[in-house]
PDB file of C-alpha atoms in Angstrom:
ATOM      1  CA  UNK A  16       9.208 -23.301 -10.887  1.00  0.00           C
ATOM      2  CA  UNK A  17      10.974 -20.289  -9.350  1.00  0.00           C
ATOM      3  CA  UNK A  18       9.089 -17.752 -11.707  1.00  0.00           C
ATOM      4  CA  UNK A  19       5.974 -19.467 -11.093  1.00  0.00           C
ATOM      5  CA  UNK A  20       6.246 -19.092  -7.327  1.00  0.00           C
ATOM      6  CA  UNK A  21       7.256 -15.407  -7.748  1.00  0.00           C
ATOM      7  CA  UNK A  22       4.189 -14.738  -9.901  1.00  0.00           C
ATOM      8  CA  UNK A  23       1.971 -16.490  -7.402  1.00  0.00           C
ATOM      9  CA  UNK A  24       3.288 -14.582  -4.602  1.00  0.00           C
ATOM     10  CA  UNK A  25       2.988 -11.236  -6.561  1.00  0.00           C
ATOM     11  CA  UNK A  26      -0.743 -11.983  -7.431  1.00  0.00           C
ATOM     12  CA  UNK A  27      -1.599 -12.803  -3.793  1.00  0.00           C
ATOM     13  CA  UNK A  28       0.299  -9.669  -2.658  1.00  0.00           C
ATOM     14  CA  UNK A  29      -1.482  -7.368  -4.966  1.00  0.00           C
ATOM     15  CA  UNK A  30      -4.724  -8.997  -4.259  1.00  0.00           C
ATOM     16  CA  UNK A  31      -4.189  -8.410  -0.509  1.00  0.00           C
ATOM     17  CA  UNK A  32      -3.121  -4.733  -1.261  1.00  0.00           C
ATOM     18  CA  UNK A  33      -6.176  -3.963  -3.402  1.00  0.00           C
ATOM     19  CA  UNK A  34      -8.544  -5.552  -0.653  1.00  0.00           C
ATOM     20  CA  UNK A  35      -6.779  -3.633   2.033  1.00  0.00           C
ATOM     21  CA  UNK A  36      -6.846  -0.231   0.238  1.00  0.00           C
ATOM     22  CA  UNK A  37     -10.270  -0.678  -0.667  1.00  0.00           C
ATOM     23  CA  UNK A  38     -11.371  -1.614   2.752  1.00  0.00           C
ATOM     24  CA  UNK A  39      -9.370   1.333   4.217  1.00  0.00           C
ATOM     25  CA  UNK A  40     -10.572   3.775   1.504  1.00  0.00           C
ATOM     26  CA  UNK A  41     -14.328   2.867   2.536  1.00  0.00           C
ATOM     27  CA  UNK A  42     -13.109   3.848   6.122  1.00  0.00           C
ATOM     28  CA  UNK A  43     -11.516   6.979   5.079  1.00  0.00           C
ATOM     29  CA  UNK A  44      -8.131   5.768   5.881  1.00  0.00           C
ATOM     30  CA  UNK A  45      -5.049   7.719   4.489  1.00  0.00           C
ATOM     31  CA  UNK A  46      -3.875   4.520   2.566  1.00  0.00           C
ATOM     32  CA  UNK A  47      -5.154   5.323  -0.674  1.00  0.00           C
ATOM     33  CA  UNK A  48      -3.093   6.041  -3.917  1.00  0.00           C
ATOM     34  CA  UNK A  49      -2.803   9.438  -5.714  1.00  0.00           C
ATOM     35  CA  UNK A  50      -2.960   7.963  -9.096  1.00  0.00           C
ATOM     36  CA  UNK A  51      -2.605  11.483 -10.906  1.00  0.00           C
ATOM     37  CA  UNK A  52       0.310  12.408  -8.709  1.00  0.00           C
ATOM     38  CA  UNK A  53       2.007   8.770  -9.105  1.00  0.00           C
ATOM     39  CA  UNK A  54       1.541   9.307 -12.858  1.00  0.00           C
ATOM     40  CA  UNK A  55       3.079  12.653 -12.941  1.00  0.00           C
ATOM     41  CA  UNK A  56       6.113  11.323 -10.796  1.00  0.00           C
ATOM     42  CA  UNK A  57       6.891   8.295 -13.087  1.00  0.00           C
ATOM     43  CA  UNK A  58       6.187  10.057 -16.607  1.00  0.00           C
ATOM     44  CA  UNK A  59       9.080   9.926 -18.986  1.00  0.00           C
ATOM     45  CA  UNK A  60       9.847  12.657 -21.649  1.00  0.00           C
ATOM     46  CA  UNK A  61      10.534  10.848 -25.047  1.00  0.00           C
ATOM     47  CA  UNK A  62      13.129  12.495 -27.194  1.00  0.00           C
ATOM     48  CA  UNK A  63      12.392  13.029 -30.819  1.00  0.00           C
ATOM     49  CA  UNK A  64      16.014  12.211 -32.110  1.00  0.00           C
ATOM     50  CA  UNK A  65      15.619   9.281 -34.488  1.00  0.00           C
ATOM     51  CA  UNK A  66      12.673   8.238 -32.617  1.00  0.00           C
ATOM     52  CA  UNK A  67      11.001   5.943 -35.205  1.00  0.00           C
ATOM     53  CA  UNK A  68      14.481   4.430 -36.049  1.00  0.00           C
ATOM     54  CA  UNK A  69      15.212   3.468 -32.450  1.00  0.00           C
ATOM     55  CA  UNK A  70      11.597   2.232 -31.678  1.00  0.00           C
ATOM     56  CA  UNK A  71      11.993  -0.229 -34.784  1.00  0.00           C
ATOM     57  CA  UNK A  72      15.446  -1.460 -33.389  1.00  0.00           C
ATOM     58  CA  UNK A  73      13.986  -1.931 -29.890  1.00  0.00           C
ATOM     59  CA  UNK A  74      10.935  -4.029 -31.322  1.00  0.00           C
ATOM     60  CA  UNK A  75      13.837  -6.589 -32.690  1.00  0.00           C
ATOM     61  CA  UNK A  76      15.292  -6.950 -29.222  1.00  0.00           C
ATOM     62  CA  UNK A  77      14.938 -10.481 -27.764  1.00  0.00           C
ATOM     63  CA  UNK A  78      15.336 -11.250 -24.073  1.00  0.00           C
ATOM     64  CA  UNK A  79      18.587 -12.998 -22.862  1.00  0.00           C
ATOM     65  CA  UNK A  80      19.155 -14.641 -19.553  1.00  0.00           C
ATOM     66  CA  UNK A  81      21.386 -12.859 -17.153  1.00  0.00           C
ATOM     67  CA  UNK A  82      25.020 -14.375 -17.902  1.00  0.00           C
ATOM     68  CA  UNK A  83      25.755 -13.974 -14.388  1.00  0.00           C
ATOM     69  CA  UNK A  84      23.269 -16.645 -13.551  1.00  0.00           C
ATOM     70  CA  UNK A  85      20.356 -14.623 -11.920  1.00  0.00           C
ATOM     71  CA  UNK A  86      17.141 -16.506 -12.315  1.00  0.00           C
ATOM     72  CA  UNK A  87      14.930 -13.505 -12.484  1.00  0.00           C
ATOM     73  CA  UNK A  88      17.004 -11.100 -14.552  1.00  0.00           C
ATOM     74  CA  UNK A  89      18.171 -10.510 -17.975  1.00  0.00           C
ATOM     75  CA  UNK A  90      19.389  -8.314 -20.758  1.00  0.00           C
ATOM     76  CA  UNK A  91      17.223  -6.773 -23.607  1.00  0.00           C
ATOM     77  CA  UNK A  92      19.715  -4.966 -25.665  1.00  0.00           C
ATOM     78  CA  UNK A  93      20.356  -4.071 -29.267  1.00  0.00           C
ATOM     79  CA  UNK A  94      23.994  -5.551 -30.554  1.00  0.00           C
ATOM     80  CA  UNK A  95      27.092  -3.755 -30.062  1.00  0.00           C
ATOM     81  CA  UNK A  96      27.288  -2.994 -33.881  1.00  0.00           C
ATOM     82  CA  UNK A  97      23.781  -1.572 -33.808  1.00  0.00           C
ATOM     83  CA  UNK A  98      24.567   0.486 -30.960  1.00  0.00           C
ATOM     84  CA  UNK A  99      27.807   1.885 -32.454  1.00  0.00           C
ATOM     85  CA  UNK A 100      25.963   2.642 -35.803  1.00  0.00           C
ATOM     86  CA  UNK A 101      23.746   5.141 -34.013  1.00  0.00           C
ATOM     87  CA  UNK A 102      24.413   8.713 -33.969  1.00  0.00           C
ATOM     88  CA  UNK A 103      24.962  10.364 -30.670  1.00  0.00           C
ATOM     89  CA  UNK A 104      21.548  11.940 -30.639  1.00  0.00           C
ATOM     90  CA  UNK A 105      19.786   8.507 -31.648  1.00  0.00           C
ATOM     91  CA  UNK A 106      21.839   6.777 -28.789  1.00  0.00           C
ATOM     92  CA  UNK A 107      20.407   9.423 -26.410  1.00  0.00           C
ATOM     93  CA  UNK A 108      16.860   8.606 -27.673  1.00  0.00           C
ATOM     94  CA  UNK A 109      17.615   4.829 -27.185  1.00  0.00           C
ATOM     95  CA  UNK A 110      18.967   5.317 -23.705  1.00  0.00           C
ATOM     96  CA  UNK A 111      16.106   7.531 -22.641  1.00  0.00           C
ATOM     97  CA  UNK A 112      13.458   5.241 -23.635  1.00  0.00           C
ATOM     98  CA  UNK A 113      15.002   1.849 -23.137  1.00  0.00           C
ATOM     99  CA  UNK A 114      16.887   0.427 -20.089  1.00  0.00           C
ATOM    100  CA  UNK A 115      18.759  -2.768 -21.005  1.00  0.00           C
ATOM    101  CA  UNK A 116      18.845  -4.541 -17.696  1.00  0.00           C
ATOM    102  CA  UNK A 117      15.673  -6.256 -16.640  1.00  0.00           C
ATOM    103  CA  UNK A 118      15.175  -7.325 -13.086  1.00  0.00           C
ATOM    104  CA  UNK A 119      11.915  -8.988 -11.813  1.00  0.00           C
ATOM    105  CA  UNK A 120      11.287  -7.821  -8.409  1.00  0.00           C
ATOM    106  CA  UNK A 121       8.497  -7.590  -5.837  1.00  0.00           C
ATOM    107  CA  UNK A 122       8.415  -3.699  -5.419  1.00  0.00           C
ATOM    108  CA  UNK A 123       5.881  -2.845  -2.855  1.00  0.00           C
ATOM    109  CA  UNK A 124       3.129  -0.480  -4.518  1.00  0.00           C
ATOM    110  CA  UNK A 125       3.229   3.108  -3.296  1.00  0.00           C
ATOM    111  CA  UNK A 126       0.095   4.209  -1.338  1.00  0.00           C
ATOM    112  CA  UNK A 127       0.891   7.801  -1.067  1.00  0.00           C
ATOM    113  CA  UNK A 128      -1.828  10.506  -0.954  1.00  0.00           C
ATOM    114  CA  UNK A 129      -1.532  14.260  -1.484  1.00  0.00           C
ATOM    115  CA  UNK A 130       1.740  13.976  -3.484  1.00  0.00           C
ATOM    116  CA  UNK A 131       1.404  17.303  -4.727  1.00  0.00           C
ATOM    117  CA  UNK A 132       1.966  18.566  -1.318  1.00  0.00           C
ATOM    118  CA  UNK A 133       5.052  16.602  -0.703  1.00  0.00           C
ATOM    119  CA  UNK A 134       8.821  16.998  -1.703  1.00  0.00           C
ATOM    120  CA  UNK A 135      10.076  13.467  -1.458  1.00  0.00           C
ATOM    121  CA  UNK A 136      13.735  12.649  -0.603  1.00  0.00           C
ATOM    122  CA  UNK A 137      13.971  10.060  -3.521  1.00  0.00           C
ATOM    123  CA  UNK A 138      12.941   9.816  -7.127  1.00  0.00           C
ATOM    124  CA  UNK A 139      10.536   7.469  -8.538  1.00  0.00           C
ATOM    125  CA  UNK A 140      11.539   5.291 -11.701  1.00  0.00           C
ATOM    126  CA  UNK A 141      10.410   5.450 -15.028  1.00  0.00           C
ATOM    127  CA  UNK A 142      11.632   2.120 -16.149  1.00  0.00           C
ATOM    128  CA  UNK A 143       9.695  -0.110 -13.789  1.00  0.00           C
ATOM    129  CA  UNK A 144      11.675  -3.391 -13.386  1.00  0.00           C
ATOM    130  CA  UNK A 145      14.675  -2.262 -15.617  1.00  0.00           C
ATOM    131  CA  UNK A 146      17.819  -0.201 -15.344  1.00  0.00           C
ATOM    132  CA  UNK A 147      20.488   1.041 -17.556  1.00  0.00           C
ATOM    133  CA  UNK A 148      23.196  -1.273 -18.389  1.00  0.00           C
ATOM    134  CA  UNK A 149      27.081  -0.321 -17.849  1.00  0.00           C
ATOM    135  CA  UNK A 150      27.355   0.668 -21.634  1.00  0.00           C
ATOM    136  CA  UNK A 151      24.322   3.024 -21.257  1.00  0.00           C
ATOM    137  CA  UNK A 152      25.735   4.661 -18.053  1.00  0.00           C
ATOM    138  CA  UNK A 153      28.991   4.884 -19.787  1.00  0.00           C
ATOM    139  CA  UNK A 154      27.469   6.644 -22.781  1.00  0.00           C
ATOM    140  CA  UNK A 155      25.736   9.278 -20.510  1.00  0.00           C
ATOM    141  CA  UNK A 156      29.109   9.867 -18.805  1.00  0.00           C
ATOM    142  CA  UNK A 157      31.411   9.842 -21.669  1.00  0.00           C
ATOM    143  CA  UNK A 158      28.984  12.221 -23.493  1.00  0.00           C
ATOM    144  CA  UNK A 159      28.246  14.326 -20.473  1.00  0.00           C
ATOM    145  CA  UNK A 160      28.258  17.729 -22.031  1.00  0.00           C
ATOM    146  CA  UNK A 161      26.409  16.891 -25.100  1.00  0.00           C
ATOM    147  CA  UNK A 162      23.758  14.953 -23.095  1.00  0.00           C
ATOM    148  CA  UNK A 163      23.126  17.895 -20.601  1.00  0.00           C
ATOM    149  CA  UNK A 164      22.551  20.195 -23.757  1.00  0.00           C
ATOM    150  CA  UNK A 165      20.090  17.413 -25.265  1.00  0.00           C
ATOM    151  CA  UNK A 166      18.148  17.559 -21.901  1.00  0.00           C
ATOM    152  CA  UNK A 167      18.030  21.146 -21.827  1.00  0.00           C
ATOM    153  CA  UNK A 168      16.952  21.530 -25.492  1.00  0.00           C
ATOM    154  CA  UNK A 169      14.188  18.823 -25.121  1.00  0.00           C
ATOM    155  CA  UNK A 170      12.910  20.369 -21.650  1.00  0.00           C
ATOM    156  CA  UNK A 171      12.699  23.855 -23.167  1.00  0.00           C
ATOM    157  CA  UNK A 172      10.885  22.410 -25.986  1.00  0.00           C
ATOM    158  CA  UNK A 173       8.363  19.979 -24.249  1.00  0.00           C
ATOM    159  CA  UNK A 174       8.083  22.122 -20.874  1.00  0.00           C
ATOM    160  CA  UNK A 175       8.603  18.849 -19.202  1.00  0.00           C
ATOM    161  CA  UNK A 176      11.681  17.231 -17.498  1.00  0.00           C
ATOM    162  CA  UNK A 177      10.598  13.544 -17.320  1.00  0.00           C
ATOM    163  CA  UNK A 178      11.783  11.144 -14.638  1.00  0.00           C
ATOM    164  CA  UNK A 179      14.236   9.477 -17.116  1.00  0.00           C
ATOM    165  CA  UNK A 180      15.923  12.960 -17.524  1.00  0.00           C
ATOM    166  CA  UNK A 181      16.036  13.371 -14.005  1.00  0.00           C
ATOM    167  CA  UNK A 182      17.661   9.789 -13.596  1.00  0.00           C
ATOM    168  CA  UNK A 183      20.134  10.682 -16.235  1.00  0.00           C
ATOM    169  CA  UNK A 184      21.071  14.069 -14.594  1.00  0.00           C
ATOM    170  CA  UNK A 185      21.934  12.027 -11.382  1.00  0.00           C
ATOM    171  CA  UNK A 186      23.813   9.379 -13.122  1.00  0.00           C
ATOM    172  CA  UNK A 187      25.973  11.922 -14.852  1.00  0.00           C
ATOM    173  CA  UNK A 188      26.194  14.156 -11.302  1.00  0.00           C
ATOM    174  CA  UNK A 189      25.352  17.105 -13.660  1.00  0.00           C
ATOM    175  CA  UNK A 190      25.525  19.670 -10.957  1.00  0.00           C
ATOM    176  CA  UNK A 191      26.205  22.306 -13.860  1.00  0.00           C
ATOM    177  CA  UNK A 192      22.544  22.270 -14.639  1.00  0.00           C
ATOM    178  CA  UNK A 193      21.598  23.563 -11.241  1.00  0.00           C
ATOM    179  CA  UNK A 194      20.881  26.971 -12.648  1.00  0.00           C
ATOM    180  CA  UNK A 195      18.644  25.342 -15.418  1.00  0.00           C
ATOM    181  CA  UNK A 196      16.856  23.135 -13.070  1.00  0.00           C
ATOM    182  CA  UNK A 197      16.056  26.093 -10.737  1.00  0.00           C
ATOM    183  CA  UNK A 198      14.624  28.011 -13.674  1.00  0.00           C
ATOM    184  CA  UNK A 199      12.568  24.830 -14.422  1.00  0.00           C
ATOM    185  CA  UNK A 200      11.359  24.806 -10.838  1.00  0.00           C
ATOM    186  CA  UNK A 201      10.169  28.300 -10.970  1.00  0.00           C
ATOM    187  CA  UNK A 202       8.146  27.797 -14.250  1.00  0.00           C
ATOM    188  CA  UNK A 203       6.631  24.495 -13.665  1.00  0.00           C
ATOM    189  CA  UNK A 204       5.068  24.389 -10.301  1.00  0.00           C
ATOM    190  CA  UNK A 205       3.523  20.892 -10.544  1.00  0.00           C
ATOM    191  CA  UNK A 206       6.758  19.127 -10.689  1.00  0.00           C
ATOM    192  CA  UNK A 207       8.028  18.831  -7.081  1.00  0.00           C
ATOM    193  CA  UNK A 208      10.530  16.199  -7.992  1.00  0.00           C
ATOM    194  CA  UNK A 209      12.726  18.722  -9.634  1.00  0.00           C
ATOM    195  CA  UNK A 210      13.302  19.935  -5.893  1.00  0.00           C
ATOM    196  CA  UNK A 211      14.063  16.372  -4.943  1.00  0.00           C
ATOM    197  CA  UNK A 212      16.710  16.286  -7.808  1.00  0.00           C
ATOM    198  CA  UNK A 213      18.296  19.399  -6.452  1.00  0.00           C
ATOM    199  CA  UNK A 214      18.686  18.100  -2.969  1.00  0.00           C
ATOM    200  CA  UNK A 215      20.023  14.628  -4.263  1.00  0.00           C
ATOM    201  CA  UNK A 216      22.580  16.686  -6.305  1.00  0.00           C
ATOM    202  CA  UNK A 217      23.704  18.569  -3.160  1.00  0.00           C
ATOM    203  CA  UNK A 218      23.648  15.192  -1.154  1.00  0.00           C
ATOM    204  CA  UNK A 219      25.909  13.409  -3.761  1.00  0.00           C
ATOM    205  CA  UNK A 220      28.233  16.571  -3.679  1.00  0.00           C
ATOM    206  CA  UNK A 221      28.415  16.222   0.062  1.00  0.00           C
ATOM    207  CA  UNK A 222      27.526  20.005   0.287  1.00  0.00           C
ATOM    208  CA  UNK A 223      28.479  20.695   3.950  1.00  0.00           C
ATOM    209  CA  UNK A 224      25.534  23.305   4.302  1.00  0.00           C
ATOM    210  CA  UNK A 225      22.902  20.774   3.271  1.00  0.00           C
ATOM    211  CA  UNK A 226      24.465  17.946   5.165  1.00  0.00           C
ATOM    212  CA  UNK A 227      24.103  20.078   8.400  1.00  0.00           C
ATOM    213  CA  UNK A 228      20.567  21.251   7.751  1.00  0.00           C
ATOM    214  CA  UNK A 229      17.450  20.109   9.344  1.00  0.00           C
ATOM    215  CA  UNK A 230      15.807  19.001   5.828  1.00  0.00           C
ATOM    216  CA  UNK A 231      18.657  16.734   5.337  1.00  0.00           C
ATOM    217  CA  UNK A 232      18.217  14.948   8.788  1.00  0.00           C
ATOM    218  CA  UNK A 233      14.605  14.708   8.098  1.00  0.00           C
ATOM    219  CA  UNK A 234      15.095  13.165   4.530  1.00  0.00           C
ATOM    220  CA  UNK A 235      18.261  11.251   4.776  1.00  0.00           C
ATOM    221  CA  UNK A 236      19.099  10.826   8.316  1.00  0.00           C
ATOM    222  CA  UNK A 237      19.195   7.745  10.389  1.00  0.00           C
ATOM    223  CA  UNK A 238      15.343   8.095  11.040  1.00  0.00           C
ATOM    224  CA  UNK A 239      14.581   8.758   7.335  1.00  0.00           C
ATOM    225  CA  UNK A 240      13.237   5.972   4.797  1.00  0.00           C
ATOM    226  CA  UNK A 241      12.369   5.889   1.059  1.00  0.00           C
ATOM    227  CA  UNK A 242       9.015   7.590   1.775  1.00  0.00           C
ATOM    228  CA  UNK A 243      10.538  10.532   3.842  1.00  0.00           C
ATOM    229  CA  UNK A 244       9.331  13.940   2.643  1.00  0.00           C
ATOM    230  CA  UNK A 245       9.185  17.794   3.441  1.00  0.00           C
ATOM    231  CA  UNK A 246       5.699  19.445   3.149  1.00  0.00           C
ATOM    232  CA  UNK A 247       5.657  21.620   0.259  1.00  0.00           C
ATOM    233  CA  UNK A 248       5.328  25.207   0.652  1.00  0.00           C
ATOM    234  CA  UNK A 249       6.979  28.355  -1.039  1.00  0.00           C
ATOM    235  CA  UNK A 250       9.283  28.879   1.891  1.00  0.00           C
ATOM    236  CA  UNK A 251      10.679  25.145   1.333  1.00  0.00           C
ATOM    237  CA  UNK A 252      10.776  25.677  -2.284  1.00  0.00           C
ATOM    238  CA  UNK A 253      12.822  28.812  -1.944  1.00  0.00           C
ATOM    239  CA  UNK A 254      15.094  27.358   0.732  1.00  0.00           C
ATOM    240  CA  UNK A 255      16.081  24.474  -1.559  1.00  0.00           C
ATOM    241  CA  UNK A 256      16.680  26.644  -4.698  1.00  0.00           C
ATOM    242  CA  UNK A 257      18.702  29.208  -2.674  1.00  0.00           C
ATOM    243  CA  UNK A 258      20.803  26.553  -1.079  1.00  0.00           C
ATOM    244  CA  UNK A 259      21.311  24.737  -4.351  1.00  0.00           C
ATOM    245  CA  UNK A 260      22.414  27.895  -5.977  1.00  0.00           C
ATOM    246  CA  UNK A 261      25.066  28.562  -3.199  1.00  0.00           C
ATOM    247  CA  UNK A 262      26.049  24.931  -3.850  1.00  0.00           C
ATOM    248  CA  UNK A 263      26.517  25.567  -7.473  1.00  0.00           C
ATOM    249  CA  UNK A 264      28.425  28.897  -6.923  1.00  0.00           C
ATOM    250  CA  UNK A 265      30.870  26.957  -4.502  1.00  0.00           C
ATOM    251  CA  UNK A 266      31.391  24.260  -7.179  1.00  0.00           C
ATOM    252  CA  UNK A 267      32.217  26.656  -9.988  1.00  0.00           C
ATOM    253  CA  UNK A 268      34.541  28.754  -7.876  1.00  0.00           C
ATOM    254  CA  UNK A 269      37.081  25.758  -7.283  1.00  0.00           C
TER     255      UNK A 269
END
């Protein structure tokens, strides 16, 4: 009954949003969706390590209700034995392409335009209504050095740092990757979320220079929200990269 009600609500809500967007689009309103920009922000990078084997395992997964009793959440995971039998690289691929915790929610669709002209305060997610389980988060943290190397290896090869890689870097608080991320920023002009990633690492590290900055107040201060952003320009890009570089040097000097 609860699922039916939620589904009905979602259908009505999306119908309203669609009509609203179309109506406002006809009138030249700013409430339109930058589909290409949104796709770029949510695109994942697929690791090649044991990919076919991992995909076959994922296909065998069956949904299980959340043991904690949530009516709209559950677990979609391979068994402990199957996970243990994977090599480190195969586990990396599994974690990067499949989040084990599913959660139905009514996320409000993002109607942002000119995404390429903005540096947002927060990242999007590549897993839609799912998130990593505790064992997946533990894998990332316990194999931090190896995972950082695999991400760098994959990004250099594919020329892309997908949203799943950015989420993993944040999950591990991998500030050691700041020089690599800055190098990626300089070579991949269309990926403004790499700048967001640098700021989130400084925020998590409570870097004093960043916490006292005007940028921080605008993005994470009391009047900020999930959609807060800085205008993208070369001066802001350089400022973020230079500040992140100083944060990195401070960290390694301790």
